[in-house]
JSON list of C-alpha atoms in Angstrom, two decimals:
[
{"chain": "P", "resi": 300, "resn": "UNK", "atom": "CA", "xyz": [282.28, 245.94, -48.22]},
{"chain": "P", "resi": 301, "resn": "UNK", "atom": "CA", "xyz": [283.24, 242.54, -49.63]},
{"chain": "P", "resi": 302, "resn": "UNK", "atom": "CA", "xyz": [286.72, 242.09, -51.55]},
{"chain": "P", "resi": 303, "resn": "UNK", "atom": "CA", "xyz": [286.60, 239.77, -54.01]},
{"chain": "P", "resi": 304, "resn": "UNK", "atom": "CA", "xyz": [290.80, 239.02, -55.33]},
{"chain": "P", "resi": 305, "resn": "UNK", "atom": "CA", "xyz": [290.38, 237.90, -58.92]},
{"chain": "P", "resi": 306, "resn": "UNK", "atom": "CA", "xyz": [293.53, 238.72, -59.84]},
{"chain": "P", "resi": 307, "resn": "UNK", "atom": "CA", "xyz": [295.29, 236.32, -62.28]},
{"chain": "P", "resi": 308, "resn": "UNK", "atom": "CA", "xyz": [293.06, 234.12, -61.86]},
{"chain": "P", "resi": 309, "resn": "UNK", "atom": "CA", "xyz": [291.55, 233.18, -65.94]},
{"chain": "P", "resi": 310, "resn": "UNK", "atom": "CA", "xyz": [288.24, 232.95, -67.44]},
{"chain": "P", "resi": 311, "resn": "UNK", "atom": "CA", "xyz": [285.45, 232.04, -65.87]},
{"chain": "P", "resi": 312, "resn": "UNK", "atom": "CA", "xyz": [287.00, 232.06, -62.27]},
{"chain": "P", "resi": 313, "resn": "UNK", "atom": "CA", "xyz": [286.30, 235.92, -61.57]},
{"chain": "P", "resi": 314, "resn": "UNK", "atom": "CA", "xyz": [282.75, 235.38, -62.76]},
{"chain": "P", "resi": 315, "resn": "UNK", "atom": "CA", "xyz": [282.36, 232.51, -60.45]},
{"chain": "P", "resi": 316, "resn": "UNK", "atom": "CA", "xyz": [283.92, 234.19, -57.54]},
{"chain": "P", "resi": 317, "resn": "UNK", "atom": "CA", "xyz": [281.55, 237.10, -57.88]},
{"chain": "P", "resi": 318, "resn": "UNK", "atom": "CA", "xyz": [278.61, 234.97, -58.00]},
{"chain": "P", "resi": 319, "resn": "UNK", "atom": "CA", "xyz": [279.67, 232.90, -55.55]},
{"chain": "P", "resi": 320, "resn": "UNK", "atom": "CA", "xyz": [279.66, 236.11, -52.96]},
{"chain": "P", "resi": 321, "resn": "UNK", "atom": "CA", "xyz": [276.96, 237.59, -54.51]},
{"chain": "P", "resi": 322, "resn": "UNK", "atom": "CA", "xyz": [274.86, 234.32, -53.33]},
{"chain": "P", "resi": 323, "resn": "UNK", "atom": "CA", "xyz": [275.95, 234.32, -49.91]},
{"chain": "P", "resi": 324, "resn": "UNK", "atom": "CA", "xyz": [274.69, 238.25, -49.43]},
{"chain": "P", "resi": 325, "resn": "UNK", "atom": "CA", "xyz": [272.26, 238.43, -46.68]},
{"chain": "P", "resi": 326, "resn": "UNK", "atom": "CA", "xyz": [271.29, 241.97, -46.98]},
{"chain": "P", "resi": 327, "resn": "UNK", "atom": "CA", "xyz": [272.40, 245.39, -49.04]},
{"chain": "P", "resi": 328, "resn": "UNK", "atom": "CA", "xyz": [276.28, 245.01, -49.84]},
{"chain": "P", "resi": 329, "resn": "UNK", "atom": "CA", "xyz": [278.80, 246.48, -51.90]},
{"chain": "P", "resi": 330, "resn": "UNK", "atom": "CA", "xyz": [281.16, 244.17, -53.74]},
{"chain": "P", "resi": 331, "resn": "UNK", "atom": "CA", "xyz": [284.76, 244.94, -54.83]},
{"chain": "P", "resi": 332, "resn": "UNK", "atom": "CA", "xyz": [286.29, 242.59, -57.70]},
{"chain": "P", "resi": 333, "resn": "UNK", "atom": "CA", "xyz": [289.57, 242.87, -58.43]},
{"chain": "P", "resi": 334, "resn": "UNK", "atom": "CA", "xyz": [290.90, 241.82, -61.80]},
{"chain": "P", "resi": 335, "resn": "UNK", "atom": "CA", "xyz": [293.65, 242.28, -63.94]},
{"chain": "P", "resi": 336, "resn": "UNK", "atom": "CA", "xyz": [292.16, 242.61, -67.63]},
{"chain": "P", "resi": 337, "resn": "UNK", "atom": "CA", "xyz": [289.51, 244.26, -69.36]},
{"chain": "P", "resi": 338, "resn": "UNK", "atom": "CA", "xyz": [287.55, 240.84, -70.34]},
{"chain": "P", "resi": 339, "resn": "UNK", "atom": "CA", "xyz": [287.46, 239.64, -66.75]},
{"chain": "P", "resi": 340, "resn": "UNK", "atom": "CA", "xyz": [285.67, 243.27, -66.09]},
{"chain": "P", "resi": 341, "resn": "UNK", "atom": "CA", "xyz": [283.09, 242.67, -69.07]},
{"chain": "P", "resi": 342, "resn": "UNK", "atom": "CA", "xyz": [281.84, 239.70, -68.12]},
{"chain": "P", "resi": 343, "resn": "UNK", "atom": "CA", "xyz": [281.88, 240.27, -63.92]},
{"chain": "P", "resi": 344, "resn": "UNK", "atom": "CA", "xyz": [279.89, 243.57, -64.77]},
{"chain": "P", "resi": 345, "resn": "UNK", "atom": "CA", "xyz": [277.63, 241.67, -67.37]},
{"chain": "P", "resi": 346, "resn": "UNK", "atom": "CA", "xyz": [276.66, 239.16, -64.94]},
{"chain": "P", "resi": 347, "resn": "UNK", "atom": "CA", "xyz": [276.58, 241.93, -61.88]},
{"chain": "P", "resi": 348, "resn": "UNK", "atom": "CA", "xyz": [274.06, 243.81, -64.31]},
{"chain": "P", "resi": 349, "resn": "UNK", "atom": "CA", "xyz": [271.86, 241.06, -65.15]},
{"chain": "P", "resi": 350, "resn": "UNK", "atom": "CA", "xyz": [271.52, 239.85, -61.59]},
{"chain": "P", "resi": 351, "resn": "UNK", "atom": "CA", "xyz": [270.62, 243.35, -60.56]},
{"chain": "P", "resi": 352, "resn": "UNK", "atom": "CA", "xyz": [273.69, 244.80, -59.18]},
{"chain": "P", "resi": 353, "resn": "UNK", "atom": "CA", "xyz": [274.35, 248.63, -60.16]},
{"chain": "P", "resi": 354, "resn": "UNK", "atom": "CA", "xyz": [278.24, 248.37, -61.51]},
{"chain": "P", "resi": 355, "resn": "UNK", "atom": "CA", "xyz": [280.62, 250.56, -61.82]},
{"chain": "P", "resi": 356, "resn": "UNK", "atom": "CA", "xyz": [284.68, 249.94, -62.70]},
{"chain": "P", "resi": 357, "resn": "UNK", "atom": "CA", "xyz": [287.79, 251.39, -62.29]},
{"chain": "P", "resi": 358, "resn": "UNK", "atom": "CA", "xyz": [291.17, 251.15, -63.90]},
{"chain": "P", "resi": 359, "resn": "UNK", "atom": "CA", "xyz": [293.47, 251.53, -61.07]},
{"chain": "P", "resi": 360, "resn": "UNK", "atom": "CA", "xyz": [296.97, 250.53, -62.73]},
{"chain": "P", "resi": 361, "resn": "UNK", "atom": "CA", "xyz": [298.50, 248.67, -66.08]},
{"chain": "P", "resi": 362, "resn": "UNK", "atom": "CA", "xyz": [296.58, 245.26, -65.20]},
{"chain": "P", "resi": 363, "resn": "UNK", "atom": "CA", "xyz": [294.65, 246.32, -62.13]},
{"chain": "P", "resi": 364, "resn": "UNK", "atom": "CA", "xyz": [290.80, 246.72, -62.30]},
{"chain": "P", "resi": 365, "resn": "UNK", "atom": "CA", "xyz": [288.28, 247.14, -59.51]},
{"chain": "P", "resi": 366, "resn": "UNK", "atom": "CA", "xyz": [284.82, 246.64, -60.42]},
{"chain": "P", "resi": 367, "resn": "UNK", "atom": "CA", "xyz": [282.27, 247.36, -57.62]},
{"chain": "P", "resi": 368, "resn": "UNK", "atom": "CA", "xyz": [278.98, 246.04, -57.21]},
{"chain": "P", "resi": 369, "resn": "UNK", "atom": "CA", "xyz": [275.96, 247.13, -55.26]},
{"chain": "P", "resi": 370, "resn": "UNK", "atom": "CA", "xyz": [273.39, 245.06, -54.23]},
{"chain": "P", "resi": 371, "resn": "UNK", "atom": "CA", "xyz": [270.31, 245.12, -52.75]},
{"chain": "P", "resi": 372, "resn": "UNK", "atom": "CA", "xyz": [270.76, 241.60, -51.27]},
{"chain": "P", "resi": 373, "resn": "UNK", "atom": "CA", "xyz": [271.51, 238.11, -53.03]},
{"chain": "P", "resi": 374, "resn": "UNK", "atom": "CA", "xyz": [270.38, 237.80, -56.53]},
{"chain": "P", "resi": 375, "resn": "UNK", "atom": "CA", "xyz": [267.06, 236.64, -56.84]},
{"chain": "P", "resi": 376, "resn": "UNK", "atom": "CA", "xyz": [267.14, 232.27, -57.80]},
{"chain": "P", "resi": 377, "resn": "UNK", "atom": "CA", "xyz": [265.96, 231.40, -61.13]},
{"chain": "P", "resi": 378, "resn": "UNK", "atom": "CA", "xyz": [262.49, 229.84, -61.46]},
{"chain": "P", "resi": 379, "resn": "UNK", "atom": "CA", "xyz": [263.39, 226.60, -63.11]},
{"chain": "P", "resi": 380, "resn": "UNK", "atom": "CA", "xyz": [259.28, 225.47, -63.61]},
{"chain": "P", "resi": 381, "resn": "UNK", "atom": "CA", "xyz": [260.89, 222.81, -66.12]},
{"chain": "P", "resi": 382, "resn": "UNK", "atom": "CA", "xyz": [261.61, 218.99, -65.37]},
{"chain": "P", "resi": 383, "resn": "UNK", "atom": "CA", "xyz": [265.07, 219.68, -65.42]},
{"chain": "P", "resi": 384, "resn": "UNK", "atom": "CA", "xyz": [266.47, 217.13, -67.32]},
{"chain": "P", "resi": 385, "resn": "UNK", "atom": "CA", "xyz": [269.55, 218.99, -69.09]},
{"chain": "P", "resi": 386, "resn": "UNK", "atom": "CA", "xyz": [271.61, 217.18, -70.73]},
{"chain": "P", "resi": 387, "resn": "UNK", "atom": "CA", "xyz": [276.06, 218.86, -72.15]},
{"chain": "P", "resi": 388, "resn": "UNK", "atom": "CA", "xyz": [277.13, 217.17, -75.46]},
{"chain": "P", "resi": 389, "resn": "UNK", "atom": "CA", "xyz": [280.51, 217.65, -75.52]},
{"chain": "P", "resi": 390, "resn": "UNK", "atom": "CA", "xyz": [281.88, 216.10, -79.35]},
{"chain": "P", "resi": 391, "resn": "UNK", "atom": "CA", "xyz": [285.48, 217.93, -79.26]},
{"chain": "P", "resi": 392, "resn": "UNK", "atom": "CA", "xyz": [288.24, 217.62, -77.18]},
{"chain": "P", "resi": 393, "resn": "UNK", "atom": "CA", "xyz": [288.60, 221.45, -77.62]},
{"chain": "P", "resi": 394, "resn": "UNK", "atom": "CA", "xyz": [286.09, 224.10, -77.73]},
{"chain": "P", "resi": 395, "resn": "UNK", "atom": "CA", "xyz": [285.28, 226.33, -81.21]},
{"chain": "P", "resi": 396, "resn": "UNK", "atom": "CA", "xyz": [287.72, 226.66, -83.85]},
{"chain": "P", "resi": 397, "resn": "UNK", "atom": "CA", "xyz": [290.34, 228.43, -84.94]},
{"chain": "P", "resi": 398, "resn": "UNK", "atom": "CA", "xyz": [294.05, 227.77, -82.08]},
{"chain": "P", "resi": 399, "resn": "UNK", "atom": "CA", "xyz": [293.90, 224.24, -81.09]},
{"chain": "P", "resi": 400, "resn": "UNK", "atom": "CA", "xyz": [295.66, 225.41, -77.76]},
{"chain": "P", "resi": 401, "resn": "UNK", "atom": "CA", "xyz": [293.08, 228.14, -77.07]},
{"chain": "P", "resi": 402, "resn": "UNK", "atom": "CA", "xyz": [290.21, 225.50, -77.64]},
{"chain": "P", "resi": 403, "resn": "UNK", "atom": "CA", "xyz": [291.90, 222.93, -75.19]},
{"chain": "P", "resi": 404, "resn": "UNK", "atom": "CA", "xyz": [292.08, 225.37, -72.54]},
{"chain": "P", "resi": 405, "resn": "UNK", "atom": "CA", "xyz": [288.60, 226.62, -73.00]},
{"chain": "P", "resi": 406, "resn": "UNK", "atom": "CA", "xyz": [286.99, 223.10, -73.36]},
{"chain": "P", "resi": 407, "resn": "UNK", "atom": "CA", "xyz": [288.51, 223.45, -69.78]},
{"chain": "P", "resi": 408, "resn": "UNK", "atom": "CA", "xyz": [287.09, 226.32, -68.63]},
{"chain": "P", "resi": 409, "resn": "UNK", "atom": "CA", "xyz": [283.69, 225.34, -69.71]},
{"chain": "P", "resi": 410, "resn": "UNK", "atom": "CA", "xyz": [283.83, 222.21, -67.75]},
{"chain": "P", "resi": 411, "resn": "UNK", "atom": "CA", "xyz": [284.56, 223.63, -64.82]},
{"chain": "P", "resi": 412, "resn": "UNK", "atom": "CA", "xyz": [282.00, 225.99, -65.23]},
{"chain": "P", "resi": 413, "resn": "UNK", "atom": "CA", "xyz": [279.62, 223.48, -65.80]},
{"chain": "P", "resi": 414, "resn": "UNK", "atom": "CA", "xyz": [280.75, 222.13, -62.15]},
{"chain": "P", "resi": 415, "resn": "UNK", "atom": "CA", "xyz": [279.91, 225.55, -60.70]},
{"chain": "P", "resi": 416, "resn": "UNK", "atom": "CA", "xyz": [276.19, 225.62, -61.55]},
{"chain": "P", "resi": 417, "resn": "UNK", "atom": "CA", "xyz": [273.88, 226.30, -59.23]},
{"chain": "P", "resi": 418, "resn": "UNK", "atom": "CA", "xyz": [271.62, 223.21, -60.66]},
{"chain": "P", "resi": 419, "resn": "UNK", "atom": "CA", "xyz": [274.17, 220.53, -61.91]},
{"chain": "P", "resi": 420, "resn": "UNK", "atom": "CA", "xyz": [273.24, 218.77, -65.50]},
{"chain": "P", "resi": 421, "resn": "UNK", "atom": "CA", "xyz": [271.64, 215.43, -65.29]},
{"chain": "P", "resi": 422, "resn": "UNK", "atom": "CA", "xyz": [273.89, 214.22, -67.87]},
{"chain": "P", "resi": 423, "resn": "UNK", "atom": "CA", "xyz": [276.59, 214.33, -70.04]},
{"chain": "P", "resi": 424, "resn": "UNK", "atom": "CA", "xyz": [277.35, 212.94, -73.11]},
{"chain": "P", "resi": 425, "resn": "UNK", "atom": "CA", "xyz": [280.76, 212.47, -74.54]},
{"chain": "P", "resi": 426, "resn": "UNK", "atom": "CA", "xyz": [281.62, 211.50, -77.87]},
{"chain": "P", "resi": 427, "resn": "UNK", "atom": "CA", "xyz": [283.97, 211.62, -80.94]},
{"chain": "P", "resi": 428, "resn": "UNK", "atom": "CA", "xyz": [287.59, 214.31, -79.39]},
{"chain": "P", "resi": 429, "resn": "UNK", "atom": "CA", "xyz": [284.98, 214.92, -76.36]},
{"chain": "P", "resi": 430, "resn": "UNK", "atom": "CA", "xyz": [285.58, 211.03, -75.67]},
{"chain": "P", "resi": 431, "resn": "UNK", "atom": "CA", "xyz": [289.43, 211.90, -74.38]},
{"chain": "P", "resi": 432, "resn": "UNK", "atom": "CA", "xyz": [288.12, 213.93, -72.14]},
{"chain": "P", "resi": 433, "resn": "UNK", "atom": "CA", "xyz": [286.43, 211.19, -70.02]},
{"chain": "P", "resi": 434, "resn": "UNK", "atom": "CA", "xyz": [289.82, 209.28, -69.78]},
{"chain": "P", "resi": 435, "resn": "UNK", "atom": "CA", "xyz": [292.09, 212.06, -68.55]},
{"chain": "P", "resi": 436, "resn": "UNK", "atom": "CA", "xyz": [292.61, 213.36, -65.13]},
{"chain": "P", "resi": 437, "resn": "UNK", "atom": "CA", "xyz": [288.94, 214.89, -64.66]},
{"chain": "P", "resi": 438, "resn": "UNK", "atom": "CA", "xyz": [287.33, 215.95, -62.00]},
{"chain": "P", "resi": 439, "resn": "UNK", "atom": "CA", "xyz": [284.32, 213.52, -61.77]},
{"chain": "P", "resi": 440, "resn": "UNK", "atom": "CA", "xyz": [280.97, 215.56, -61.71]},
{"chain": "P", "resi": 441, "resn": "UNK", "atom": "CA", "xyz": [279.45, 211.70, -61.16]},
{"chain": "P", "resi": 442, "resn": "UNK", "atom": "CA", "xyz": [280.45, 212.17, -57.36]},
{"chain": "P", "resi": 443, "resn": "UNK", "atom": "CA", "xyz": [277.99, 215.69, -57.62]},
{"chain": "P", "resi": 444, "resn": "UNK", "atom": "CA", "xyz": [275.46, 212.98, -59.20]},
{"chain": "P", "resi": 445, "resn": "UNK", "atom": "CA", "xyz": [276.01, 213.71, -63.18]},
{"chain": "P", "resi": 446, "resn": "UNK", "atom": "CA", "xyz": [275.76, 211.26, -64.96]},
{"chain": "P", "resi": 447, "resn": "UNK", "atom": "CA", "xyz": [279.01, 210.66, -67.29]},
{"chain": "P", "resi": 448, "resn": "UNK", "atom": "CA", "xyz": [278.33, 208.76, -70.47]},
{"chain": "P", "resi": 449, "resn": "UNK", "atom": "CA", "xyz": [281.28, 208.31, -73.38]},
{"chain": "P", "resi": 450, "resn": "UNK", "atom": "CA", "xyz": [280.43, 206.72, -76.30]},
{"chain": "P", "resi": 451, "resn": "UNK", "atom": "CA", "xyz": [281.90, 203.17, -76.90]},
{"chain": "P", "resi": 452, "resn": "UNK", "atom": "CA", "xyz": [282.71, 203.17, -80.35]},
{"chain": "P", "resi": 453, "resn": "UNK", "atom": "CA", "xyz": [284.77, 206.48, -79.74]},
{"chain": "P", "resi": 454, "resn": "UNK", "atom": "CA", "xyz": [286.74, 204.99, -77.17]},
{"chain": "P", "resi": 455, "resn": "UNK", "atom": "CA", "xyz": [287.22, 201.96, -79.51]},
{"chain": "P", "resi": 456, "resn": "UNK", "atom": "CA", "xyz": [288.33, 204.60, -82.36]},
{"chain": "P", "resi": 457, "resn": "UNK", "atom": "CA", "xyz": [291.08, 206.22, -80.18]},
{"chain": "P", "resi": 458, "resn": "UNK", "atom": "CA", "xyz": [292.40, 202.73, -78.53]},
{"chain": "P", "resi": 459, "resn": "UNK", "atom": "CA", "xyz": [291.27, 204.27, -75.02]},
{"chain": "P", "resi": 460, "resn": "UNK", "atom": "CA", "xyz": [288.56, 201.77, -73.75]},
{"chain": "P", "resi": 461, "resn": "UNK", "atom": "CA", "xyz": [290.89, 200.44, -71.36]},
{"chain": "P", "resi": 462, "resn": "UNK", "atom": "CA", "xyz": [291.64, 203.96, -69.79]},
{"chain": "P", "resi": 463, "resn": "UNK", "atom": "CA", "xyz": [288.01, 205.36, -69.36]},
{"chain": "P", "resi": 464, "resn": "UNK", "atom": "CA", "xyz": [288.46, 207.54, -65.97]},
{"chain": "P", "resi": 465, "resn": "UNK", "atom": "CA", "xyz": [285.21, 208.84, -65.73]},
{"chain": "P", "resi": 466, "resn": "UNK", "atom": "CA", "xyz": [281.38, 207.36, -65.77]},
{"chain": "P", "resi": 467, "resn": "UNK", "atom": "CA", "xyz": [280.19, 205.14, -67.85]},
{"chain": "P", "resi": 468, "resn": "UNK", "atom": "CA", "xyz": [280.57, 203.60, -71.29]},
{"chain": "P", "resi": 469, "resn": "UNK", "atom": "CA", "xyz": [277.35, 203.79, -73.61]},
{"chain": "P", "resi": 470, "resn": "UNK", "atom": "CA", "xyz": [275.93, 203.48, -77.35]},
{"chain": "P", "resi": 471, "resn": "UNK", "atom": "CA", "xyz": [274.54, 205.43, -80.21]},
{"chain": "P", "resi": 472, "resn": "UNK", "atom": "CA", "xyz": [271.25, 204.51, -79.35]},
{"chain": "P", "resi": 473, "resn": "UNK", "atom": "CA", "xyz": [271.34, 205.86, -75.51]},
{"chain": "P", "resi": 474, "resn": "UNK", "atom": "CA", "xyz": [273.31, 208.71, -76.90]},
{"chain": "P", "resi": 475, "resn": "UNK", "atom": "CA", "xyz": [269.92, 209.48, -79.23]},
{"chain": "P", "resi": 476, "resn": "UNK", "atom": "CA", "xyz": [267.55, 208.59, -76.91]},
{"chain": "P", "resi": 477, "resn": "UNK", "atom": "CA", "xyz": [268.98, 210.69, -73.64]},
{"chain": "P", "resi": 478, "resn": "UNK", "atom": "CA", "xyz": [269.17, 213.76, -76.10]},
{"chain": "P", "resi": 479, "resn": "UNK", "atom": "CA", "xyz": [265.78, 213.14, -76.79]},
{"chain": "P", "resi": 480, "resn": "UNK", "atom": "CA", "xyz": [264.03, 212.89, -73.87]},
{"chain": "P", "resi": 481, "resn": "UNK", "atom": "CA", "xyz": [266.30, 216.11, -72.58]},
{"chain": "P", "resi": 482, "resn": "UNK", "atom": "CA", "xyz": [264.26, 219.33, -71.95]},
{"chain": "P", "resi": 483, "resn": "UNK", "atom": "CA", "xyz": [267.08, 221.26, -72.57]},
{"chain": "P", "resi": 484, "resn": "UNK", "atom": "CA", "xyz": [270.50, 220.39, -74.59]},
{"chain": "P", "resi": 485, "resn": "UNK", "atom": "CA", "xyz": [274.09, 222.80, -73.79]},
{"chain": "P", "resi": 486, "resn": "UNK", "atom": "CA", "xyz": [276.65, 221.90, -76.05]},
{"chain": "P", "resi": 487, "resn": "UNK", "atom": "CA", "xyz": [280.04, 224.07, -75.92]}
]
């Protein structure tokens, strides 16, 4: 059995730790994840479930969940036929609406997701609040070769030309045109 320690750790690091061993399975394995909220066990046991692991879960305590996992062997890899030219828009500094706090931290937490893909975006594209994001204390996905492109007239907007951290610093025009030729467009 593999032991997978979840606990306290926030959205999407439990999902990403399952995968994560789920991937390196050679054979047949069960999989214990332990979490310490009912969301964390929704979304390890919907991505179990669609990668073909039978799940079950468990409330063991206040804030302690085990949810187990059997597989049959790693997940089979998606058949990406496609050119793969995906391309993240990311226009906010925050992600949905509603607590500007909550949409900070999960502007966050969808980067770093983004960083755990199996197969990495080609690009993205930051613009408008997204353009602070490029200027802050990121962790460059450039160095996993994505490119990073912030829009220049953003930058200009919130005085932070000088302070661009990350990639490069583009136009309307390449901003149009790298959208266009995309074959496939995730924007938080």
């Amino acid at each position: 059995m593999i032991t997978v320690n979840a606990m306290g750790d926030n959205c999407p690091i439990p999902v990403i730790k399952t995968k994560k061993a789920m991937d390196a399975l050679t054979g047949p394995e069960t999989i214990e994840v332990l979490v310490d909220n009912e969301i964390a066990v929704q979304n390890v046991t919907k991505m179990a479930t669609s990668a073909g692991g039978k799940v079950t879960s468990e409330q063991k305590a206040e804030k302690e969940y085990v949810v187990t996992i059997e597989m049959e062997g790693a997940p089979a890899a998606e058949d990406d036929a496609q050119d793969d030219n995906t391309v993240v828009v990311i226009s906010s500094d925050r992600m949905g609406t509603g607590n500007d706090e909550l949409g900070k931290v999960l502007i966050k937490g969808f980067i770093f997701a983004v960083t755990q893909l199996d197969k990495l975006p080609k690009t993205m594209l930051f613009y408008n609040g997204g353009a602070t994001l490029t200027t802050e204390g990121s962790d460059s996905l450039e160095a996993q070769g994505v490119e990073i492109m912030t829009c220049g007239t953003c930058l200009d907007y919130y005085g932070l030309k000088d302070k661009l951290a990350v990639g490069s610093v583009t136009n309307m025009y390449s901003i149009v045109e790298t959208q266009a030729k995309a074959t496939k467009i995730i924007k938080p």
